[in-house]
PDB file of C-alpha atoms in Angstrom:
ATOM      1  CA  MET A   1     -44.816 -89.971 -69.088  1.00  0.00           C
ATOM      2  CA  ARG A   2     -41.570 -90.838 -67.261  1.00  0.00           C
ATOM      3  CA  VAL A   3     -41.537 -94.359 -68.659  1.00  0.00           C
ATOM      4  CA  LYS A   4     -42.076 -92.963 -72.200  1.00  0.00           C
ATOM      5  CA  LYS A   5     -39.133 -90.611 -71.755  1.00  0.00           C
ATOM      6  CA  ILE A   6     -36.886 -93.356 -70.453  1.00  0.00           C
ATOM      7  CA  PHE A   7     -37.933 -95.638 -73.328  1.00  0.00           C
ATOM      8  CA  LEU A   8     -37.164 -92.876 -75.875  1.00  0.00           C
ATOM      9  CA  ILE A   9     -33.746 -92.218 -74.366  1.00  0.00           C
ATOM     10  CA  ILE A  10     -32.864 -95.918 -74.408  1.00  0.00           C
ATOM     11  CA  ALA A  11     -34.033 -96.180 -78.075  1.00  0.00           C
ATOM     12  CA  LEU A  12     -31.889 -93.213 -79.095  1.00  0.00           C
ATOM     13  CA  ALA A  13     -28.917 -94.375 -77.108  1.00  0.00           C
ATOM     14  CA  ALA A  14     -29.176 -97.777 -78.784  1.00  0.00           C
ATOM     15  CA  CYS A  15     -29.052 -96.112 -82.164  1.00  0.00           C
ATOM     16  CA  LEU A  16     -26.005 -94.150 -81.222  1.00  0.00           C
ATOM     17  CA  LEU A  17     -24.021 -96.665 -79.176  1.00  0.00           C
ATOM     18  CA  PHE A  18     -24.846-100.041 -80.561  1.00  0.00           C
ATOM     19  CA  PRO A  19     -23.408 -99.387 -84.042  1.00  0.00           C
ATOM     20  CA  VAL A  20     -20.013-100.565 -82.697  1.00  0.00           C
ATOM     21  CA  THR A  21     -21.477-104.028 -82.517  1.00  0.00           C
ATOM     22  CA  ALA A  22     -22.590-104.040 -86.169  1.00  0.00           C
ATOM     23  CA  ARG A  23     -21.725-107.113 -88.221  1.00  0.00           C
ATOM     24  CA  ALA A  24     -21.896-105.797 -91.728  1.00  0.00           C
ATOM     25  CA  GLU A  25     -18.532-105.768 -93.477  1.00  0.00           C
ATOM     26  CA  ASP A  26     -19.187-102.479 -95.239  1.00  0.00           C
ATOM     27  CA  LYS A  27     -20.496-100.608 -92.296  1.00  0.00           C
ATOM     28  CA  TRP A  28     -23.121 -97.933 -92.254  1.00  0.00           C
ATOM     29  CA  GLN A  29     -23.951 -98.029 -95.876  1.00  0.00           C
ATOM     30  CA  GLY A  30     -27.319 -96.423 -96.573  1.00  0.00           C
ATOM     31  CA  THR A  31     -30.143 -98.477 -97.916  1.00  0.00           C
ATOM     32  CA  ASP A  32     -30.314 -95.920-100.813  1.00  0.00           C
ATOM     33  CA  ASP A  33     -26.774 -97.077-101.759  1.00  0.00           C
ATOM     34  CA  LEU A  34     -27.730-100.686-101.546  1.00  0.00           C
ATOM     35  CA  VAL A  35     -30.644-100.060-103.875  1.00  0.00           C
ATOM     36  CA  ASP A  36     -28.464 -98.091-106.235  1.00  0.00           C
ATOM     37  CA  ARG A  37     -25.996-100.976-106.404  1.00  0.00           C
ATOM     38  CA  LYS A  38     -28.841-103.566-106.939  1.00  0.00           C
ATOM     39  CA  MET A  39     -30.245-101.387-109.732  1.00  0.00           C
ATOM     40  CA  GLU A  40     -26.837-101.047-111.379  1.00  0.00           C
ATOM     41  CA  GLU A  41     -26.501-104.837-111.138  1.00  0.00           C
ATOM     42  CA  LEU A  42     -29.832-105.422-112.813  1.00  0.00           C
ATOM     43  CA  THR A  43     -29.934-102.659-115.405  1.00  0.00           C
ATOM     44  CA  GLY A  44     -26.462-101.373-115.782  1.00  0.00           C
ATOM     45  CA  VAL A  45     -27.688 -97.824-114.926  1.00  0.00           C
ATOM     46  CA  ALA A  46     -25.469 -96.174-112.300  1.00  0.00           C
ATOM     47  CA  ALA A  47     -26.509 -93.345-110.016  1.00  0.00           C
ATOM     48  CA  ARG A  48     -25.463 -89.981-111.447  1.00  0.00           C
ATOM     49  CA  GLU A  49     -23.246 -87.407-109.813  1.00  0.00           C
ATOM     50  CA  PRO A  50     -25.009 -84.551-108.122  1.00  0.00           C
ATOM     51  CA  LEU A  51     -25.631 -81.417-110.275  1.00  0.00           C
ATOM     52  CA  ILE A  52     -23.773 -79.316-107.717  1.00  0.00           C
ATOM     53  CA  ASP A  53     -20.834 -81.291-106.491  1.00  0.00           C
ATOM     54  CA  ILE A  54     -19.920 -80.388-102.956  1.00  0.00           C
ATOM     55  CA  SER A  55     -17.430 -83.183-102.365  1.00  0.00           C
ATOM     56  CA  GLN A  56     -14.406 -81.196-103.538  1.00  0.00           C
ATOM     57  CA  GLY A  57     -12.013 -80.158-100.791  1.00  0.00           C
ATOM     58  CA  ASN A  58     -13.662 -78.282 -97.949  1.00  0.00           C
ATOM     59  CA  LEU A  59     -16.684 -77.106 -99.974  1.00  0.00           C
ATOM     60  CA  GLY A  60     -18.989 -79.614 -98.368  1.00  0.00           C
ATOM     61  CA  LEU A  61     -17.786 -78.667 -94.884  1.00  0.00           C
ATOM     62  CA  PHE A  62     -18.280 -74.986 -95.650  1.00  0.00           C
ATOM     63  CA  ILE A  63     -21.808 -75.495 -96.917  1.00  0.00           C
ATOM     64  CA  PHE A  64     -22.702 -77.665 -93.923  1.00  0.00           C
ATOM     65  CA  ALA A  65     -21.247 -75.174 -91.476  1.00  0.00           C
ATOM     66  CA  ALA A  66     -22.860 -72.148 -93.090  1.00  0.00           C
ATOM     67  CA  GLY A  67     -26.156 -73.895 -93.712  1.00  0.00           C
ATOM     68  CA  GLY A  68     -26.237 -75.316 -90.154  1.00  0.00           C
ATOM     69  CA  PHE A  69     -25.519 -71.884 -88.670  1.00  0.00           C
ATOM     70  CA  ALA A  70     -28.207 -70.172 -90.804  1.00  0.00           C
ATOM     71  CA  ALA A  71     -30.754 -72.950 -90.261  1.00  0.00           C
ATOM     72  CA  GLY A  72     -29.974 -73.194 -86.525  1.00  0.00           C
ATOM     73  CA  THR A  73     -30.422 -69.458 -86.043  1.00  0.00           C
ATOM     74  CA  LEU A  74     -33.740 -69.344 -87.967  1.00  0.00           C
ATOM     75  CA  PHE A  75     -34.971 -72.557 -86.321  1.00  0.00           C
ATOM     76  CA  GLY A  76     -34.139 -71.310 -82.839  1.00  0.00           C
ATOM     77  CA  TYR A  77     -35.705 -67.914 -83.494  1.00  0.00           C
ATOM     78  CA  GLN A  78     -38.988 -69.394 -84.783  1.00  0.00           C
ATOM     79  CA  TRP A  79     -38.970 -72.056 -82.053  1.00  0.00           C
ATOM     80  CA  ARG A  80     -38.724 -69.353 -79.416  1.00  0.00           C
ATOM     81  CA  ARG A  81     -41.486 -67.365 -81.098  1.00  0.00           C
ATOM     82  CA  ILE A  82     -43.798 -70.353 -81.152  1.00  0.00           C
ATOM     83  CA  PHE A  83     -42.920 -72.426 -78.096  1.00  0.00           C
ATOM     84  CA  GLY A  84     -40.792 -70.069 -75.957  1.00  0.00           C
ATOM     85  CA  GLU A  85     -43.795 -68.391 -74.411  1.00  0.00           C
ATOM     86  CA  ARG A  86     -46.839 -70.255 -73.181  1.00  0.00           C
ATOM     87  CA  ARG A  87     -50.174 -68.738 -74.169  1.00  0.00           C
ATOM     88  CA  GLY A  88     -50.978 -65.654 -72.208  1.00  0.00           C
ATOM     89  CA  GLU A  89     -47.488 -65.231 -70.851  1.00  0.00           C
ATOM     90  CA  LYS A  90     -45.153 -62.383 -71.767  1.00  0.00           C
ATOM     91  CA  ASN A  91     -41.442 -62.139 -71.689  1.00  0.00           C
ATOM     92  CA  GLY A  92     -40.016 -59.255 -69.690  1.00  0.00           C
TER      93      GLY A  92
ATOM     94  CA  MET B   1     -35.759 -93.295 -99.964  1.00  0.00           C
ATOM     95  CA  HIS B   2     -34.508 -91.214-102.937  1.00  0.00           C
ATOM     96  CA  ILE B   3     -34.736 -92.770-106.357  1.00  0.00           C
ATOM     97  CA  GLN B   4     -31.844 -91.689-108.489  1.00  0.00           C
ATOM     98  CA  ASP B   5     -31.927 -90.193-112.003  1.00  0.00           C
ATOM     99  CA  GLY B   6     -32.097 -92.819-114.682  1.00  0.00           C
ATOM    100  CA  PHE B   7     -33.835 -95.488-112.544  1.00  0.00           C
ATOM    101  CA  LEU B   8     -37.312 -94.926-114.081  1.00  0.00           C
ATOM    102  CA  VAL B   9     -38.311 -95.200-117.699  1.00  0.00           C
ATOM    103  CA  ALA B  10     -39.652 -91.953-119.180  1.00  0.00           C
ATOM    104  CA  LYS B  11     -43.359 -92.897-119.047  1.00  0.00           C
ATOM    105  CA  TRP B  12     -43.182 -93.654-115.315  1.00  0.00           C
ATOM    106  CA  ALA B  13     -41.038 -90.587-114.549  1.00  0.00           C
ATOM    107  CA  ILE B  14     -43.588 -88.324-116.284  1.00  0.00           C
ATOM    108  CA  GLY B  15     -46.518 -90.242-114.830  1.00  0.00           C
ATOM    109  CA  TRP B  16     -45.313 -89.734-111.266  1.00  0.00           C
ATOM    110  CA  TYR B  17     -44.762 -85.995-111.983  1.00  0.00           C
ATOM    111  CA  GLY B  18     -48.313 -85.734-113.290  1.00  0.00           C
ATOM    112  CA  ALA B  19     -49.807 -87.550-110.255  1.00  0.00           C
ATOM    113  CA  ALA B  20     -47.798 -85.440-107.806  1.00  0.00           C
ATOM    114  CA  SER B  21     -48.614 -82.061-109.519  1.00  0.00           C
ATOM    115  CA  VAL B  22     -52.286 -82.273-108.539  1.00  0.00           C
ATOM    116  CA  PHE B  23     -51.412 -82.666-104.841  1.00  0.00           C
ATOM    117  CA  VAL B  24     -48.745 -79.957-105.083  1.00  0.00           C
ATOM    118  CA  ALA B  25     -51.204 -77.430-106.587  1.00  0.00           C
ATOM    119  CA  LYS B  26     -53.720 -78.057-103.789  1.00  0.00           C
ATOM    120  CA  GLY B  27     -50.886 -77.718-101.246  1.00  0.00           C
ATOM    121  CA  VAL B  28     -49.859 -74.355-102.606  1.00  0.00           C
ATOM    122  CA  TYR B  29     -53.479 -73.156-102.499  1.00  0.00           C
ATOM    123  CA  ASP B  30     -53.857 -74.428 -98.873  1.00  0.00           C
ATOM    124  CA  ILE B  31     -50.701 -72.645 -97.778  1.00  0.00           C
ATOM    125  CA  ALA B  32     -51.969 -69.285 -99.183  1.00  0.00           C
ATOM    126  CA  GLN B  33     -55.373 -69.771 -97.575  1.00  0.00           C
ATOM    127  CA  ARG B  34     -54.181 -70.821 -94.136  1.00  0.00           C
ATOM    128  CA  SER B  35     -51.427 -68.161 -94.001  1.00  0.00           C
ATOM    129  CA  LYS B  36     -54.156 -65.524 -94.337  1.00  0.00           C
ATOM    130  CA  LYS B  37     -56.219 -66.997 -91.502  1.00  0.00           C
ATOM    131  CA  ILE B  38     -53.548 -68.105 -89.068  1.00  0.00           C
ATOM    132  CA  LEU B  39     -50.937 -65.515 -87.989  1.00  0.00           C
ATOM    133  CA  MET B  40     -48.244 -67.895 -86.846  1.00  0.00           C
ATOM    134  CA  PHE B  41     -48.702 -70.315 -89.745  1.00  0.00           C
ATOM    135  CA  LYS B  42     -45.612 -69.280 -91.724  1.00  0.00           C
ATOM    136  CA  PRO B  43     -43.131 -69.457 -88.805  1.00  0.00           C
ATOM    137  CA  LEU B  44     -44.615 -72.881 -87.945  1.00  0.00           C
ATOM    138  CA  LEU B  45     -44.335 -73.971 -91.562  1.00  0.00           C
ATOM    139  CA  GLY B  46     -40.634 -72.895 -91.579  1.00  0.00           C
ATOM    140  CA  LEU B  47     -39.981 -75.015 -88.474  1.00  0.00           C
ATOM    141  CA  ILE B  48     -41.755 -78.076 -89.776  1.00  0.00           C
ATOM    142  CA  SER B  49     -40.129 -77.658 -93.226  1.00  0.00           C
ATOM    143  CA  ALA B  50     -36.677 -77.717 -91.585  1.00  0.00           C
ATOM    144  CA  ALA B  51     -37.604 -80.742 -89.540  1.00  0.00           C
ATOM    145  CA  VAL B  52     -38.791 -82.701 -92.678  1.00  0.00           C
ATOM    146  CA  PHE B  53     -35.585 -81.699 -94.479  1.00  0.00           C
ATOM    147  CA  PHE B  54     -33.453 -82.804 -91.543  1.00  0.00           C
ATOM    148  CA  MET B  55     -35.287 -86.017 -90.866  1.00  0.00           C
ATOM    149  CA  SER B  56     -35.389 -87.190 -94.508  1.00  0.00           C
ATOM    150  CA  LEU B  57     -31.648 -86.585 -94.986  1.00  0.00           C
ATOM    151  CA  LEU B  58     -30.318 -87.895 -91.671  1.00  0.00           C
ATOM    152  CA  PRO B  59     -28.753 -91.326 -92.087  1.00  0.00           C
ATOM    153  CA  ILE B  60     -29.442 -93.146 -88.790  1.00  0.00           C
ATOM    154  CA  PRO B  61     -27.344 -96.226 -88.169  1.00  0.00           C
ATOM    155  CA  VAL B  62     -29.250 -99.374 -87.302  1.00  0.00           C
ATOM    156  CA  PRO B  63     -27.738-101.551 -84.588  1.00  0.00           C
ATOM    157  CA  ILE B  64     -26.526-105.081 -85.503  1.00  0.00           C
ATOM    158  CA  LEU B  65     -27.380-104.754 -89.179  1.00  0.00           C
ATOM    159  CA  GLY B  66     -24.659-102.252 -89.776  1.00  0.00           C
ATOM    160  CA  THR B  67     -26.686-100.335 -92.323  1.00  0.00           C
ATOM    161  CA  SER B  68     -28.251 -96.917 -92.168  1.00  0.00           C
ATOM    162  CA  SER B  69     -31.374 -95.225 -93.457  1.00  0.00           C
ATOM    163  CA  HIS B  70     -33.484 -92.172 -92.824  1.00  0.00           C
ATOM    164  CA  PRO B  71     -37.040 -91.470 -91.642  1.00  0.00           C
ATOM    165  CA  ALA B  72     -39.480 -89.524 -93.797  1.00  0.00           C
ATOM    166  CA  GLY B  73     -40.827 -86.749 -91.525  1.00  0.00           C
ATOM    167  CA  THR B  74     -43.921 -86.221 -93.669  1.00  0.00           C
ATOM    168  CA  PRO B  75     -46.312 -88.184 -91.393  1.00  0.00           C
ATOM    169  CA  MET B  76     -45.520 -85.723 -88.582  1.00  0.00           C
ATOM    170  CA  ALA B  77     -45.834 -82.765 -90.845  1.00  0.00           C
ATOM    171  CA  ALA B  78     -49.177 -83.996 -92.191  1.00  0.00           C
ATOM    172  CA  ILE B  79     -50.632 -84.330 -88.673  1.00  0.00           C
ATOM    173  CA  LEU B  80     -49.721 -80.796 -87.895  1.00  0.00           C
ATOM    174  CA  VAL B  81     -50.375 -78.860 -91.149  1.00  0.00           C
ATOM    175  CA  GLY B  82     -52.491 -81.236 -93.281  1.00  0.00           C
ATOM    176  CA  PRO B  83     -51.440 -83.725 -95.926  1.00  0.00           C
ATOM    177  CA  PHE B  84     -51.506 -81.389 -98.941  1.00  0.00           C
ATOM    178  CA  ILE B  85     -49.272 -78.782 -97.309  1.00  0.00           C
ATOM    179  CA  SER B  86     -46.992 -81.572 -96.025  1.00  0.00           C
ATOM    180  CA  THR B  87     -46.601 -82.637 -99.657  1.00  0.00           C
ATOM    181  CA  ILE B  88     -45.121 -79.233-100.430  1.00  0.00           C
ATOM    182  CA  LEU B  89     -42.699 -79.536 -97.526  1.00  0.00           C
ATOM    183  CA  GLY B  90     -41.625 -82.928 -98.879  1.00  0.00           C
ATOM    184  CA  LEU B  91     -41.176 -81.371-102.373  1.00  0.00           C
ATOM    185  CA  VAL B  92     -38.898 -78.582-101.001  1.00  0.00           C
ATOM    186  CA  ALA B  93     -36.765 -81.073 -98.984  1.00  0.00           C
ATOM    187  CA  LEU B  94     -36.477 -83.458-101.892  1.00  0.00           C
ATOM    188  CA  LEU B  95     -35.532 -80.746-104.411  1.00  0.00           C
ATOM    189  CA  LEU B  96     -32.752 -79.378-102.205  1.00  0.00           C
ATOM    190  CA  GLN B  97     -31.479 -82.967-101.549  1.00  0.00           C
ATOM    191  CA  ALA B  98     -31.480 -83.764-105.285  1.00  0.00           C
ATOM    192  CA  LEU B  99     -29.604 -80.534-106.131  1.00  0.00           C
ATOM    193  CA  PHE B 100     -27.005 -80.554-103.397  1.00  0.00           C
ATOM    194  CA  PHE B 101     -26.646 -84.014-101.914  1.00  0.00           C
ATOM    195  CA  ALA B 102     -27.111 -86.452-104.795  1.00  0.00           C
ATOM    196  CA  HIS B 103     -30.054 -87.868-102.899  1.00  0.00           C
ATOM    197  CA  GLY B 104     -32.687 -88.476-105.600  1.00  0.00           C
ATOM    198  CA  GLY B 105     -32.739 -86.755-108.937  1.00  0.00           C
ATOM    199  CA  LEU B 106     -34.658 -84.166-110.952  1.00  0.00           C
ATOM    200  CA  THR B 107     -36.193 -86.692-113.417  1.00  0.00           C
ATOM    201  CA  THR B 108     -37.350 -88.811-110.464  1.00  0.00           C
ATOM    202  CA  LEU B 109     -38.474 -85.907-108.310  1.00  0.00           C
ATOM    203  CA  GLY B 110     -42.142 -86.715-109.108  1.00  0.00           C
ATOM    204  CA  ALA B 111     -41.787 -90.277-107.990  1.00  0.00           C
ATOM    205  CA  ASN B 112     -39.988 -89.274-104.853  1.00  0.00           C
ATOM    206  CA  VAL B 113     -42.549 -86.581-104.019  1.00  0.00           C
ATOM    207  CA  PHE B 114     -45.285 -89.142-104.625  1.00  0.00           C
ATOM    208  CA  SER B 115     -43.855 -91.635-102.183  1.00  0.00           C
ATOM    209  CA  MET B 116     -42.432 -89.472 -99.444  1.00  0.00           C
ATOM    210  CA  GLY B 117     -44.539 -86.404 -99.849  1.00  0.00           C
ATOM    211  CA  ILE B 118     -47.994 -87.734-100.828  1.00  0.00           C
ATOM    212  CA  VAL B 119     -48.116 -91.334 -99.562  1.00  0.00           C
ATOM    213  CA  GLY B 120     -46.179 -90.556 -96.390  1.00  0.00           C
ATOM    214  CA  SER B 121     -48.468 -87.611 -95.603  1.00  0.00           C
ATOM    215  CA  PHE B 122     -51.764 -89.246 -96.408  1.00  0.00           C
ATOM    216  CA  ALA B 123     -50.946 -92.549 -94.718  1.00  0.00           C
ATOM    217  CA  GLY B 124     -49.755 -90.779 -91.586  1.00  0.00           C
ATOM    218  CA  TYR B 125     -52.666 -88.313 -91.512  1.00  0.00           C
ATOM    219  CA  GLY B 126     -55.215 -91.049 -92.203  1.00  0.00           C
ATOM    220  CA  ILE B 127     -53.869 -93.270 -89.433  1.00  0.00           C
ATOM    221  CA  PHE B 128     -53.801 -90.370 -86.962  1.00  0.00           C
ATOM    222  CA  ARG B 129     -57.361 -89.375 -87.725  1.00  0.00           C
ATOM    223  CA  LEU B 130     -58.557 -92.960 -87.545  1.00  0.00           C
ATOM    224  CA  GLY B 131     -56.731 -93.526 -84.335  1.00  0.00           C
ATOM    225  CA  ARG B 132     -58.253 -90.464 -82.727  1.00  0.00           C
ATOM    226  CA  LYS B 133     -61.657 -91.441 -83.965  1.00  0.00           C
ATOM    227  CA  ILE B 134     -61.536 -94.788 -82.245  1.00  0.00           C
ATOM    228  CA  GLY B 135     -60.320 -93.179 -79.053  1.00  0.00           C
ATOM    229  CA  LEU B 136     -56.532 -93.642 -79.054  1.00  0.00           C
ATOM    230  CA  SER B 137     -54.499 -91.141 -77.024  1.00  0.00           C
ATOM    231  CA  LEU B 138     -52.831 -88.270 -78.888  1.00  0.00           C
ATOM    232  CA  TRP B 139     -49.448 -89.832 -78.395  1.00  0.00           C
ATOM    233  CA  LEU B 140     -50.404 -93.335 -79.510  1.00  0.00           C
ATOM    234  CA  ALA B 141     -52.291 -92.130 -82.592  1.00  0.00           C
ATOM    235  CA  ALA B 142     -49.366 -89.972 -83.674  1.00  0.00           C
ATOM    236  CA  CYS B 143     -46.890 -92.787 -82.954  1.00  0.00           C
ATOM    237  CA  LEU B 144     -48.824 -95.267 -85.161  1.00  0.00           C
ATOM    238  CA  ALA B 145     -49.133 -92.574 -87.805  1.00  0.00           C
ATOM    239  CA  GLY B 146     -45.300 -92.204 -87.816  1.00  0.00           C
ATOM    240  CA  ILE B 147     -44.713 -95.967 -87.990  1.00  0.00           C
ATOM    241  CA  ILE B 148     -47.228 -96.756 -90.723  1.00  0.00           C
ATOM    242  CA  GLY B 149     -46.511 -93.560 -92.693  1.00  0.00           C
ATOM    243  CA  ASP B 150     -42.830 -94.387 -92.752  1.00  0.00           C
ATOM    244  CA  LEU B 151     -43.392 -97.962 -93.975  1.00  0.00           C
ATOM    245  CA  ALA B 152     -45.888 -96.797 -96.586  1.00  0.00           C
ATOM    246  CA  VAL B 153     -43.268 -94.535 -98.042  1.00  0.00           C
ATOM    247  CA  TYR B 154     -40.862 -97.392 -98.519  1.00  0.00           C
ATOM    248  CA  LEU B 155     -43.444 -99.748 -99.841  1.00  0.00           C
ATOM    249  CA  THR B 156     -44.397 -97.100-102.497  1.00  0.00           C
ATOM    250  CA  THR B 157     -40.745 -96.510-103.354  1.00  0.00           C
ATOM    251  CA  THR B 158     -40.261-100.266-103.773  1.00  0.00           C
ATOM    252  CA  LEU B 159     -43.229-100.402-106.130  1.00  0.00           C
ATOM    253  CA  GLU B 160     -41.937 -97.328-108.066  1.00  0.00           C
ATOM    254  CA  LEU B 161     -38.524 -98.988-108.475  1.00  0.00           C
ATOM    255  CA  ALA B 162     -40.096-102.242-109.580  1.00  0.00           C
ATOM    256  CA  LEU B 163     -42.362-100.563-112.102  1.00  0.00           C
ATOM    257  CA  GLY B 164     -39.603 -98.178-113.193  1.00  0.00           C
ATOM    258  CA  LYS B 165     -37.538-100.669-115.188  1.00  0.00           C
ATOM    259  CA  PRO B 166     -40.031-103.264-116.469  1.00  0.00           C
ATOM    260  CA  ASP B 167     -38.809-106.715-117.545  1.00  0.00           C
ATOM    261  CA  ILE B 168     -35.213-106.108-116.725  1.00  0.00           C
ATOM    262  CA  GLN B 169     -33.112-109.098-117.800  1.00  0.00           C
ATOM    263  CA  GLY B 170     -36.217-111.290-117.533  1.00  0.00           C
ATOM    264  CA  VAL B 171     -36.878-110.374-113.901  1.00  0.00           C
ATOM    265  CA  SER B 172     -40.636-110.204-113.232  1.00  0.00           C
ATOM    266  CA  LEU B 173     -42.365-107.305-111.503  1.00  0.00           C
ATOM    267  CA  ALA B 174     -43.005-109.409-108.386  1.00  0.00           C
ATOM    268  CA  GLU B 175     -39.355-110.591-108.197  1.00  0.00           C
ATOM    269  CA  SER B 176     -38.122-107.096-108.646  1.00  0.00           C
ATOM    270  CA  PHE B 177     -40.585-105.796-106.019  1.00  0.00           C
ATOM    271  CA  PHE B 178     -39.632-108.317-103.404  1.00  0.00           C
ATOM    272  CA  GLY B 179     -35.944-108.016-104.269  1.00  0.00           C
ATOM    273  CA  PHE B 180     -35.970-104.281-103.430  1.00  0.00           C
ATOM    274  CA  LEU B 181     -38.273-104.760-100.459  1.00  0.00           C
ATOM    275  CA  ALA B 182     -35.784-107.232 -98.960  1.00  0.00           C
ATOM    276  CA  LEU B 183     -33.146-104.568 -99.169  1.00  0.00           C
ATOM    277  CA  PHE B 184     -35.186-101.932 -97.472  1.00  0.00           C
ATOM    278  CA  MET B 185     -37.190-103.584 -94.791  1.00  0.00           C
ATOM    279  CA  PRO B 186     -34.614-104.960 -92.313  1.00  0.00           C
ATOM    280  CA  THR B 187     -33.196-101.510 -91.919  1.00  0.00           C
ATOM    281  CA  GLN B 188     -36.459 -99.593 -92.213  1.00  0.00           C
ATOM    282  CA  LEU B 189     -38.523-101.503 -89.659  1.00  0.00           C
ATOM    283  CA  PRO B 190     -36.582-100.264 -86.628  1.00  0.00           C
ATOM    284  CA  LEU B 191     -36.407 -96.750 -88.145  1.00  0.00           C
ATOM    285  CA  ALA B 192     -40.190 -96.794 -88.544  1.00  0.00           C
ATOM    286  CA  LEU B 193     -40.473 -97.459 -84.851  1.00  0.00           C
ATOM    287  CA  LEU B 194     -38.082 -94.608 -84.143  1.00  0.00           C
ATOM    288  CA  GLU B 195     -40.080 -92.304 -86.432  1.00  0.00           C
ATOM    289  CA  GLY B 196     -43.203 -93.307 -84.541  1.00  0.00           C
ATOM    290  CA  LEU B 197     -41.618 -92.399 -81.200  1.00  0.00           C
ATOM    291  CA  VAL B 198     -40.412 -89.017 -82.517  1.00  0.00           C
ATOM    292  CA  THR B 199     -43.793 -88.237 -84.117  1.00  0.00           C
ATOM    293  CA  GLY B 200     -45.693 -89.181 -81.027  1.00  0.00           C
ATOM    294  CA  GLY B 201     -43.283 -87.261 -78.837  1.00  0.00           C
ATOM    295  CA  MET B 202     -43.356 -84.117 -80.970  1.00  0.00           C
ATOM    296  CA  VAL B 203     -47.197 -83.919 -81.128  1.00  0.00           C
ATOM    297  CA  SER B 204     -47.476 -84.614 -77.369  1.00  0.00           C
ATOM    298  CA  TYR B 205     -44.876 -81.956 -76.680  1.00  0.00           C
ATOM    299  CA  ILE B 206     -46.782 -79.337 -78.646  1.00  0.00           C
ATOM    300  CA  ALA B 207     -49.985 -80.411 -76.962  1.00  0.00           C
ATOM    301  CA  LYS B 208     -48.344 -79.893 -73.608  1.00  0.00           C
ATOM    302  CA  VAL B 209     -46.577 -76.620 -74.296  1.00  0.00           C
ATOM    303  CA  ARG B 210     -48.949 -74.940 -76.790  1.00  0.00           C
ATOM    304  CA  PRO B 211     -52.257 -76.762 -76.991  1.00  0.00           C
ATOM    305  CA  ASP B 212     -53.773 -73.649 -78.558  1.00  0.00           C
ATOM    306  CA  ILE B 213     -51.629 -74.266 -81.646  1.00  0.00           C
ATOM    307  CA  LEU B 214     -53.016 -77.787 -82.105  1.00  0.00           C
ATOM    308  CA  LYS B 215     -56.589 -76.350 -81.691  1.00  0.00           C
ATOM    309  CA  THR B 216     -55.958 -73.580 -84.158  1.00  0.00           C
ATOM    310  CA  LEU B 217     -54.520 -76.174 -86.704  1.00  0.00           C
ATOM    311  CA  GLY B 218     -57.492 -78.419 -86.139  1.00  0.00           C
ATOM    312  CA  VAL B 219     -55.434 -81.246 -84.712  1.00  0.00           C
ATOM    313  CA  LEU B 220     -57.317 -81.044 -81.414  1.00  0.00           C
ATOM    314  CA  GLU B 221     -61.042 -80.445 -81.583  1.00  0.00           C
ATOM    315  CA  GLY B 222     -63.759 -79.338 -79.178  1.00  0.00           C
ATOM    316  CA  PRO B 223     -63.774 -76.631 -76.481  1.00  0.00           C
ATOM    317  CA  ASP B 224     -62.076 -78.852 -73.933  1.00  0.00           C
ATOM    318  CA  LEU B 225     -58.505 -79.800 -74.668  1.00  0.00           C
ATOM    319  CA  GLU B 226     -58.216 -83.546 -74.539  1.00  0.00           C
ATOM    320  CA  VAL B 227     -54.540 -83.609 -73.639  1.00  0.00           C
ATOM    321  CA  ASN B 228     -53.608 -85.989 -70.902  1.00  0.00           C
ATOM    322  CA  HIS B 229     -50.107 -85.055 -69.767  1.00  0.00           C
ATOM    323  CA  ASN B 230     -49.712 -88.362 -67.919  1.00  0.00           C
ATOM    324  CA  GLU B 231     -50.752 -90.576 -70.794  1.00  0.00           C
ATOM    325  CA  GLY B 232     -48.141 -92.994 -71.859  1.00  0.00           C
TER     326      GLY B 232
END
């Protein structure tokens, strides 16, 4: 179990820390974007803008912050309900 | 992977919608049935739904390559709640991502649900069940399910893209397929391993903390819980 945990931590750390060594010129582009570009090259069809554009000003930040808060609260509440108490145990 | 609007010809866009709708209908029915029988099913569904949305949107940077991509999350969901219900969770995540994040589109939603929702769920679930049947530990079976489920999603997406625009500028189906596959795989292979680790870790964690949940959901069978906390 301990070995598994250490392996998991190393794998996650590698994902977070090693990016500084990346060689790609245009760093951290998503594969989705690479495919979009390839498709545009082949067919001339470009990816469309989102229906609801959240890239203007701080709108994106607002939605992420509000959504993150709401989701985190709900997630934490449900997590505690399900995993917070072991079977047969009760909280005081 | 999220296929954008306009990348599939109409017949394929409609075809994928049709294929996905059968699984979605069964998923809705299963949710209604299981919610009646299992008291904590809805809170659990909320948790897993959030996890699928998060995992399938999160761009994880891949060392050395300098690119990023995201896991699917549906193999893990399928192990826990079944492949049909997991398809619904994939649909919800993909719909929100198409509306708000320009990840995928509405005309291609059927194709995206088919690859991430259906193929990811069924491949993951099938591998997990097969792994358990041949005696693999819970962690290893779930880990393999995560790895193969993730790769199956991207193989399906590649096929959908190749089929979606037939005979583009004289490019054959095979050339198109391998062209898109070459874009995906270098980034996706390490992420599939990561998805396997996360899936195995999550299922093992639940087995350790609340094994009764896995028994109730039918993930663990038999009167004696077969969880080995030291396996690894």
